[in-house]
Short mmCIF file of C-alpha atoms in Angstrom, two decimals:
data_model
loop_
_atom_site.label_atom_id
_atom_site.label_comp_id
_atom_site.label_asym_id
_atom_site.label_seq_id
_atom_site.Cartn_x
_atom_site.Cartn_y
_atom_site.Cartn_z
CA MET A 1 -27.64 -17.32 2.15
CA ILE A 2 -25.35 -18.37 -0.80
CA THR A 3 -23.74 -21.45 -0.82
CA ASP A 4 -22.12 -22.06 -4.14
CA GLY A 5 -18.57 -20.59 -4.83
CA LEU A 6 -19.14 -19.25 -8.33
CA GLN A 7 -22.32 -17.28 -6.86
CA PHE A 8 -20.23 -15.83 -4.17
CA ILE A 9 -17.56 -14.81 -6.22
CA ALA A 10 -19.76 -13.41 -8.92
CA LEU A 11 -21.64 -11.22 -6.73
CA LEU A 12 -18.63 -9.97 -4.82
CA PHE A 13 -16.86 -8.85 -7.97
CA PHE A 14 -20.34 -7.69 -9.61
CA ILE A 15 -20.84 -5.04 -6.39
CA SER A 16 -17.16 -4.15 -6.79
CA GLY A 17 -16.84 -3.55 -10.34
CA ILE A 18 -20.44 -1.22 -9.70
CA LEU A 19 -18.70 0.93 -6.94
CA LEU A 20 -15.49 1.55 -9.20
CA TRP A 21 -17.20 2.19 -12.33
CA LEU A 22 -19.16 5.05 -9.92
CA GLU A 23 -16.26 6.32 -8.68
CA LYS A 24 -14.70 6.83 -12.20
CA LYS A 25 -18.12 8.54 -13.52
CA TYR A 26 -18.47 10.81 -10.13
CA LYS A 27 -14.76 11.04 -9.58
CA ASP A 28 -15.15 15.02 -8.92
CA GLY A 29 -18.03 14.47 -6.63
CA ARG A 30 -17.56 15.02 -2.75
CA PHE A 31 -18.66 11.49 -1.81
CA PHE A 32 -15.81 9.52 -3.67
CA LYS A 33 -13.43 12.13 -2.75
CA TYR A 34 -13.79 11.36 0.91
CA VAL A 35 -15.07 8.06 0.83
CA PRO A 36 -12.73 5.97 -1.60
CA ALA A 37 -14.32 2.91 -3.52
CA MET A 38 -11.79 0.61 -1.97
CA VAL A 39 -13.25 1.46 1.50
CA ILE A 40 -16.52 0.88 0.49
CA ILE A 41 -15.84 -2.42 -1.13
CA TYR A 42 -14.14 -3.47 1.97
CA PHE A 43 -17.00 -2.37 4.59
CA GLY A 44 -19.72 -3.31 2.03
CA SER A 45 -18.40 -6.93 2.06
CA MET A 46 -17.81 -6.85 5.63
CA LEU A 47 -21.74 -5.83 5.94
CA LEU A 48 -22.78 -8.44 3.33
CA SER A 49 -20.70 -11.20 5.54
CA THR A 50 -22.30 -9.65 8.79
CA PHE A 51 -25.94 -10.27 7.46
CA LYS A 52 -24.79 -13.48 6.45
CA VAL A 53 -25.62 -13.17 2.47
CA TRP A 54 -22.92 -16.00 2.12
CA ASP A 55 -22.06 -18.79 4.13
CA MET A 56 -18.44 -19.00 4.70
CA SER A 57 -18.80 -22.36 6.44
CA ALA A 58 -19.71 -23.86 3.14
CA GLU A 59 -16.66 -25.86 1.52
CA SER A 60 -17.63 -24.47 -2.15
CA VAL A 61 -17.73 -20.88 -0.81
CA SER A 62 -14.62 -20.92 1.54
CA ASN A 63 -12.74 -23.15 -1.21
CA ALA A 64 -13.65 -20.37 -4.04
CA ARG A 65 -12.46 -17.50 -1.72
CA SER A 66 -9.21 -19.19 -0.99
CA VAL A 67 -8.01 -20.55 -4.15
CA ILE A 68 -8.76 -17.16 -6.02
CA LYS A 69 -7.16 -15.15 -3.08
CA ASP A 70 -3.95 -17.44 -2.75
CA ALA A 71 -3.71 -17.13 -6.67
CA ILE A 72 -4.02 -13.61 -7.39
CA LEU A 73 -2.07 -11.93 -4.50
CA PRO A 74 1.69 -13.01 -5.46
CA ALA A 75 0.58 -12.01 -9.04
CA MET A 76 -0.74 -8.60 -7.99
CA ILE A 77 2.80 -8.09 -6.40
CA PHE A 78 4.79 -9.09 -9.12
CA LEU A 79 2.71 -6.76 -11.35
CA MET A 80 3.16 -3.75 -9.30
CA LEU A 81 6.84 -4.06 -9.05
CA LEU A 82 7.19 -3.99 -12.72
CA ARG A 83 7.55 -0.26 -12.82
CA ALA A 84 10.12 -0.46 -9.53
CA ASP A 85 13.58 -0.20 -11.74
CA LEU A 86 16.30 0.00 -9.15
CA ARG A 87 18.74 1.83 -11.70
CA ASP A 88 15.99 4.60 -11.99
CA ILE A 89 15.51 4.58 -8.24
CA ALA A 90 19.31 4.94 -7.91
CA LYS A 91 19.40 8.01 -10.03
CA LEU A 92 17.31 9.80 -7.32
CA GLY A 93 20.59 10.18 -5.68
CA PRO A 94 21.62 9.24 -2.09
CA ARG A 95 20.01 12.35 -0.47
CA MET A 96 16.30 11.34 -1.70
CA ILE A 97 16.68 7.69 -1.13
CA ILE A 98 17.99 8.42 2.55
CA SER A 99 15.21 10.75 2.90
CA PHE A 100 12.89 7.97 2.02
CA PHE A 101 14.08 5.51 4.35
CA THR A 102 14.41 8.19 6.91
CA SER A 103 10.74 8.70 6.76
CA SER A 104 10.32 4.84 6.84
CA VAL A 105 12.24 4.24 9.93
CA THR A 106 10.58 7.38 11.69
CA ILE A 107 7.21 5.70 10.80
CA ILE A 108 8.16 2.56 12.32
CA LEU A 109 9.64 4.15 15.21
CA GLY A 110 5.87 5.87 15.49
CA PHE A 111 4.28 2.54 15.32
CA VAL A 112 6.46 0.96 18.40
CA ILE A 113 5.67 4.30 20.54
CA ALA A 114 2.01 4.05 19.91
CA PHE A 115 1.61 0.44 20.50
CA SER A 116 3.40 0.74 23.67
CA ILE A 117 1.04 3.62 24.76
CA PHE A 118 -2.03 1.60 23.48
CA LYS A 119 -1.36 -1.75 23.75
CA GLY A 120 -3.57 -2.19 26.99
CA SER A 121 -6.71 -0.97 24.88
CA LEU A 122 -6.53 -2.90 21.76
CA ALA A 123 -7.05 -6.40 20.61
CA ASP A 124 -4.73 -9.29 21.09
CA ASN A 125 -3.85 -9.39 17.47
CA ALA A 126 -3.12 -5.72 17.54
CA HIS A 127 0.58 -6.31 16.26
CA GLN A 128 -0.95 -8.22 13.20
CA THR A 129 -3.03 -5.11 12.46
CA LEU A 130 -0.21 -2.57 12.99
CA GLY A 131 1.94 -4.78 10.94
CA ALA A 132 -0.36 -4.58 8.13
CA LEU A 133 -0.93 -0.88 8.33
CA ALA A 134 2.85 -0.71 8.48
CA GLY A 135 3.09 -2.66 5.18
CA SER A 136 0.81 0.37 4.05
CA TRP A 137 2.36 3.19 5.21
CA VAL A 138 5.91 2.25 4.14
CA GLY A 139 4.62 0.84 0.68
CA GLY A 140 0.91 0.86 -0.20
CA THR A 141 -2.44 -0.87 -0.41
CA GLN A 142 -0.76 -3.95 -2.24
CA ASN A 143 1.98 -4.33 0.70
CA MET A 144 -0.79 -4.14 3.24
CA VAL A 145 -2.39 -6.98 1.43
CA ALA A 146 0.50 -8.89 1.32
CA VAL A 147 1.58 -8.71 4.68
CA GLN A 148 -2.02 -9.28 5.87
CA GLU A 149 -1.68 -12.50 4.16
CA ALA A 150 1.73 -13.43 5.12
CA ILE A 151 1.02 -12.94 8.75
CA GLY A 152 -2.38 -14.54 8.88
CA LEU A 153 -4.60 -11.46 9.73
CA GLU A 154 -8.11 -11.97 9.41
CA GLY A 155 -11.58 -10.45 10.38
CA SER A 156 -11.93 -7.22 12.50
CA GLY A 157 -8.14 -6.86 12.53
CA MET A 158 -8.13 -6.27 8.69
CA GLY A 159 -11.17 -3.67 9.33
CA TYR A 160 -8.97 -1.90 11.86
CA THR A 161 -6.18 -1.27 9.41
CA LEU A 162 -8.70 -0.32 6.79
CA LEU A 163 -10.06 2.27 9.25
CA ILE A 164 -6.82 3.83 10.45
CA ASP A 165 -5.70 3.87 6.88
CA SER A 166 -8.55 5.60 5.70
CA ILE A 167 -9.46 8.25 8.16
CA ASP A 168 -5.65 9.00 9.47
CA TYR A 169 -4.11 8.87 6.09
CA SER A 170 -6.70 11.43 4.46
CA ILE A 171 -5.94 13.73 7.57
CA TRP A 172 -2.16 13.57 6.75
CA ILE A 173 -2.32 14.02 3.01
CA MET A 174 -4.66 17.42 3.80
CA PHE A 175 -2.06 18.57 6.12
CA LEU A 176 0.87 18.02 3.55
CA LEU A 177 -1.14 19.81 0.86
CA PHE A 178 -1.66 22.55 3.32
CA LEU A 179 1.97 23.03 3.96
CA VAL A 180 2.73 23.49 0.36
CA PRO A 181 2.36 27.46 0.41
CA PHE A 182 4.84 27.49 3.53
CA ALA A 183 7.79 25.81 1.41
CA ASN A 184 9.84 28.81 0.95
CA LYS A 185 9.58 29.82 4.91
CA PHE A 186 10.17 26.20 5.59
CA ASN A 187 13.24 25.83 3.39
CA LYS A 188 14.56 29.24 4.58
CA TRP A 189 14.29 27.79 8.09
CA THR A 190 16.16 24.75 7.42
CA LYS A 191 18.70 26.36 5.02
CA ALA A 192 17.94 23.84 2.30
CA ASP A 193 19.61 23.68 -1.25
CA THR A 194 16.69 22.64 -3.71
CA THR A 195 18.92 22.96 -6.94
CA LYS A 196 19.35 19.24 -7.44
CA ILE A 197 16.03 18.46 -7.47
CA ASP A 198 15.29 19.74 -10.89
CA ASN A 199 18.62 17.99 -12.40
CA ILE A 200 16.77 14.59 -11.89
CA ASN A 201 13.77 15.30 -13.37
CA ALA A 202 14.34 15.01 -17.25
CA HIS A 203 15.60 11.66 -17.45
CA LEU A 204 12.51 10.28 -15.48
CA THR A 205 9.93 12.31 -17.37
CA GLU A 206 11.54 10.81 -20.73
CA LYS A 207 11.49 7.12 -19.73
CA PHE A 208 7.88 6.83 -18.27
CA SER A 209 6.71 8.91 -21.59
CA LYS A 210 8.15 6.25 -23.72
CA ILE A 211 6.06 3.37 -22.44
CA SER A 212 3.23 2.93 -24.51
CA LYS A 213 -0.29 4.31 -23.50
CA VAL A 214 -2.21 1.71 -25.59
CA ILE A 215 -2.80 -1.59 -23.93
CA THR A 216 -3.97 -4.64 -26.06
CA TYR A 217 -5.57 -7.79 -25.09
CA GLN A 218 -2.39 -9.57 -25.91
CA ASP A 219 -0.53 -7.27 -23.72
CA ILE A 220 -2.91 -8.37 -20.87
CA PHE A 221 -3.15 -12.02 -21.71
CA PHE A 222 0.77 -12.10 -21.57
CA LEU A 223 1.08 -10.15 -18.54
CA LEU A 224 -1.58 -12.37 -16.73
CA GLY A 225 -0.16 -15.39 -17.81
CA VAL A 226 3.35 -14.64 -16.71
CA SER A 227 2.20 -13.22 -13.36
CA LEU A 228 0.31 -16.47 -12.99
CA ALA A 229 3.51 -18.63 -13.68
CA VAL A 230 5.32 -16.48 -10.94
CA THR A 231 2.70 -17.39 -8.62
CA ALA A 232 2.68 -21.27 -9.16
CA ILE A 233 6.84 -20.81 -8.93
CA THR A 234 6.65 -18.82 -5.83
CA ASN A 235 4.52 -21.02 -4.13
CA VAL A 236 6.73 -23.98 -4.61
CA ILE A 237 9.68 -22.18 -3.66
CA GLY A 238 7.92 -20.76 -0.36
CA GLY A 239 6.94 -24.14 0.46
CA LYS A 240 10.77 -25.59 0.24
CA LEU A 241 11.88 -22.56 2.00
CA ALA A 242 9.51 -23.15 4.87
CA GLU A 243 10.83 -26.70 5.43
CA LEU A 244 14.23 -25.06 6.42
CA PRO A 245 14.42 -24.79 10.34
CA GLY A 246 15.63 -20.80 10.22
CA LEU A 247 13.02 -19.77 8.00
CA SER A 248 10.03 -21.77 9.07
CA PHE A 249 8.44 -19.16 11.25
CA MET A 250 7.60 -17.13 8.34
CA GLY A 251 5.58 -19.57 6.91
CA GLN A 252 4.66 -20.84 3.13
CA THR A 253 2.81 -17.48 2.12
CA GLY A 254 5.24 -15.27 3.67
CA LEU A 255 8.29 -16.61 2.10
CA ALA A 256 6.21 -17.18 -1.58
CA ILE A 257 5.57 -13.00 -1.12
CA ILE A 258 8.96 -12.25 -0.17
CA THR A 259 10.28 -14.23 -3.35
CA THR A 260 7.88 -12.61 -5.50
CA THR A 261 9.27 -9.35 -4.65
CA ILE A 262 12.49 -10.47 -5.44
CA LEU A 263 11.42 -11.60 -8.68
CA GLY A 264 9.41 -8.49 -9.47
CA VAL A 265 12.53 -6.19 -8.80
CA ILE A 266 14.67 -8.12 -10.85
CA CYS A 267 11.92 -8.15 -13.89
CA ALA A 268 11.55 -4.55 -13.35
CA MET A 269 15.35 -4.60 -14.81
CA THR A 270 13.79 -6.61 -18.02
CA PRO A 271 12.19 -5.84 -21.24
CA LEU A 272 9.05 -7.04 -19.22
CA ALA A 273 8.74 -3.80 -17.55
CA LYS A 274 8.07 -1.90 -20.70
CA VAL A 275 5.05 -4.18 -21.56
CA PRO A 276 1.93 -2.04 -21.34
CA GLY A 277 -0.93 -2.70 -18.73
CA SER A 278 0.87 -3.96 -15.70
CA PRO A 279 -0.38 -1.06 -13.49
CA GLU A 280 -3.99 -1.64 -14.66
CA LEU A 281 -4.05 -5.24 -14.41
CA SER A 282 -2.63 -5.29 -11.09
CA ASN A 283 -5.15 -2.52 -9.93
CA VAL A 284 -7.84 -5.26 -10.92
CA MET A 285 -6.38 -7.80 -8.82
CA LEU A 286 -6.00 -5.66 -5.88
CA TYR A 287 -9.69 -4.59 -5.88
CA MET A 288 -10.69 -8.22 -6.14
CA LEU A 289 -8.40 -9.13 -3.18
CA ILE A 290 -9.90 -6.31 -1.19
CA GLY A 291 -13.25 -7.66 -1.30
CA LEU A 292 -12.16 -11.43 -0.73
CA ILE A 293 -10.33 -10.38 2.34
CA ALA A 294 -13.46 -8.51 3.83
CA SER A 295 -15.76 -11.60 3.05
CA ASN A 296 -14.97 -13.40 6.19
CA ALA A 297 -15.08 -10.37 8.60
CA ASN A 298 -17.87 -9.21 10.65
CA PHE A 299 -18.72 -5.61 11.87
CA LYS A 300 -19.76 -6.61 15.29
CA GLU A 301 -15.90 -7.28 15.88
CA LEU A 302 -15.29 -3.66 15.44
CA THR A 303 -15.68 -2.61 18.98
CA GLU A 304 -12.30 -0.79 19.52
CA ALA A 305 -12.04 1.43 16.72
CA PRO A 306 -11.52 4.68 18.49
CA ALA A 307 -8.28 3.39 20.20
CA TYR A 308 -7.04 2.33 16.77
CA ILE A 309 -7.65 5.69 14.88
CA LEU A 310 -6.06 7.26 17.86
CA THR A 311 -2.97 4.98 17.64
CA GLY A 312 -2.70 6.10 14.02
CA PHE A 313 -2.61 9.54 14.89
CA VAL A 314 -0.03 9.09 17.66
CA VAL A 315 2.29 7.29 14.74
CA LEU A 316 1.86 10.15 12.30
CA ILE A 317 2.66 12.94 15.22
CA VAL A 318 5.73 10.91 16.26
CA HIS A 319 6.70 10.66 12.37
CA GLY A 320 5.99 14.28 11.55
CA LEU A 321 7.71 15.63 14.76
CA LEU A 322 10.98 13.62 14.06
CA MET A 323 10.78 14.32 10.38
CA THR A 324 10.69 18.27 10.95
CA LEU A 325 13.76 17.68 13.19
CA ILE A 326 15.81 15.74 10.96
CA SER A 327 14.96 18.29 8.19
CA LYS A 328 16.70 21.00 10.40
CA LEU A 329 19.55 18.74 11.33
CA PHE A 330 20.60 17.77 7.81
CA LYS A 331 18.89 20.77 5.69
CA MET A 332 16.17 19.11 3.79
CA ASP A 333 13.92 20.96 1.90
CA LEU A 334 9.95 20.90 2.50
CA PHE A 335 9.31 18.94 -0.82
CA THR A 336 12.00 16.43 -0.13
CA CYS A 337 10.46 15.75 3.28
CA GLY A 338 6.61 15.73 2.58
CA VAL A 339 7.22 13.58 -0.65
CA ALA A 340 9.36 11.14 1.31
CA SER A 341 6.50 10.95 3.99
CA LEU A 342 3.46 10.62 1.33
CA ALA A 343 5.72 8.12 -0.80
CA ASN A 344 5.37 6.17 2.43
CA ILE A 345 2.04 6.65 3.81
CA GLY A 346 0.27 7.02 0.57
CA GLY A 347 1.97 5.33 -2.21
CA VAL A 348 1.96 5.60 -5.71
CA ALA A 349 -1.59 6.97 -5.75
CA SER A 350 -0.99 10.20 -3.40
CA ALA A 351 2.70 11.02 -3.68
CA PRO A 352 2.36 12.51 -7.13
CA VAL A 353 -0.51 14.63 -6.15
CA LEU A 354 1.69 16.23 -3.52
CA ALA A 355 4.67 16.57 -6.07
CA ALA A 356 2.24 18.26 -8.38
CA ALA A 357 1.13 20.70 -6.17
CA TYR A 358 4.81 21.89 -6.01
CA SER A 359 5.49 21.52 -9.85
CA GLN A 360 4.25 18.89 -12.45
CA SER A 361 7.48 18.33 -13.60
CA LEU A 362 8.39 16.74 -10.10
CA VAL A 363 5.85 14.08 -10.32
CA PRO A 364 8.19 11.41 -11.93
CA ILE A 365 10.26 11.90 -8.49
CA ALA A 366 7.47 11.35 -6.54
CA VAL A 367 6.52 8.07 -8.44
CA LEU A 368 9.94 6.58 -8.13
CA MET A 369 10.07 7.31 -4.43
CA ALA A 370 6.90 5.72 -4.08
CA LEU A 371 7.87 2.31 -5.95
CA LEU A 372 10.77 2.22 -3.72
CA GLY A 373 7.99 1.57 -0.95
CA THR A 374 6.39 -0.84 -3.05
CA ILE A 375 9.55 -2.90 -3.03
CA THR A 376 10.26 -2.28 0.91
CA GLY A 377 7.02 -2.18 2.50
CA THR A 378 6.13 -5.59 2.85
CA PHE A 379 9.42 -6.62 4.50
CA PHE A 380 9.13 -3.54 7.14
CA GLY A 381 5.31 -4.73 7.72
CA ILE A 382 6.19 -8.36 8.57
CA GLY A 383 9.19 -7.33 10.63
CA LEU A 384 7.25 -4.61 12.58
CA SER A 385 4.47 -7.33 13.43
CA HIS A 386 6.89 -10.02 14.62
CA PHE A 387 8.79 -6.90 16.69
CA LEU A 388 5.28 -6.09 18.20
CA ALA A 389 4.28 -9.43 19.12
CA TYR A 390 7.63 -9.99 20.92
CA ILE A 391 7.16 -6.74 23.03
CA ALA A 392 3.63 -7.16 23.90
#
C-alpha cells in the first residue's frame, strides 16, 4: 500500500502515460476504437483504489491529490477555451448558433424527463452524476470534470457518469454516422436550404491554418505559467465571491471555475489565443485529472449501473425525437442537426468526425460549434444539478 504522495502521483501518471502511448500506437486497432484510453485510465484507477494499492487516508497521498487536482483544473479549462473566439462563433450565423442551443435545451429536457422516470432507481447523488454528465453532453469531458469539481461529486457517482458517457455516447455517434447517407432524403423531407453552410467555411479554414503547427518548449512553458497564474487569481476571486450572500451556495470552487471560464473566453479574443500548444497542454492536464478523480473511487459502489445507462439512453431518445420535430418545423438540414447534436454530446473530439463524413471542408464549422459547448457546458451542468436536486 502506497502512503507517500509522490509515489502515488508517479504511479498514477506513469500508468496513464503508458495507456495514452498505447492508444496512439494502436489507434487503428479495434480495442482502443471501442474502449478509449480515458475510460481505461478512469476504471483502472478505480480498480487500483479498490484493491487499496494506495492509502487515500494517508495525509501525504490525500494532500498530493488535492493540491494537484485543484491546481490544474482551472488551468485546463482556461487553456481549452483559448480557441473559443466569440467573434468567429458569431460568424456561424444565427441559424447555426440557434441550432446548437436548441440541441442543448433538448438534451437538458431529456435529462429532466429521464431523471423524473428513474430517480427511484438511482442513488441519492444522482442529480450530481447527471449534472456532471450534462456538462459533458453540452460541452465536453473538460466540462464534466469542471462540473464534478464544482458540485463536489466523488466516488461511484463519477464512475456512473463515465459509464453513461462512454456506452451511450458511443451508440449515439454510430447512429449519427449511420444517418449520413440519408442526408438528401432528410433534407427533402424537412425542405432545408443548405446553400448558406458553404459560405461560412472559407474564413474558418483560413484562420485555423494560420496557427503554427510547431510547438516549442517556450510556448509550453509560457502557457503553463499563464494558466497556473489564472488558477491562483481565480481561486482568490472565487473565495471572495463565495463570501457574498447571494453566491455562497455555489462554493469557492464553483465560482472559481465560472470566473476561469469568463477569463478564458475573454483571452480567446487576444493574441494569447495564437500561441501554439494550448490544446495539447490542456489535454495533458485533462488526462491527469481523470486519473486523480478516480483514485478515490471504489468498484464496489457501482451497483446501479444498468439504471444509469438506461437513463442516458432515455435522454438521447428524448433529444433525438425533439430535434427531428424541430428540424421539420424550422427546415433544418441533417448536417446542421447532427453536428449541433454531436457538438454538444461529443464535443471537439467527435463533432469534426461527423462533419468530415459529410465533407472535409465542413470540419471548421463543427469545431467552432463544439467550442461553443466548451464555453457553456459548465454552466448547463451546474444549473441542471441544482434543478434536479430541487425536484428530487
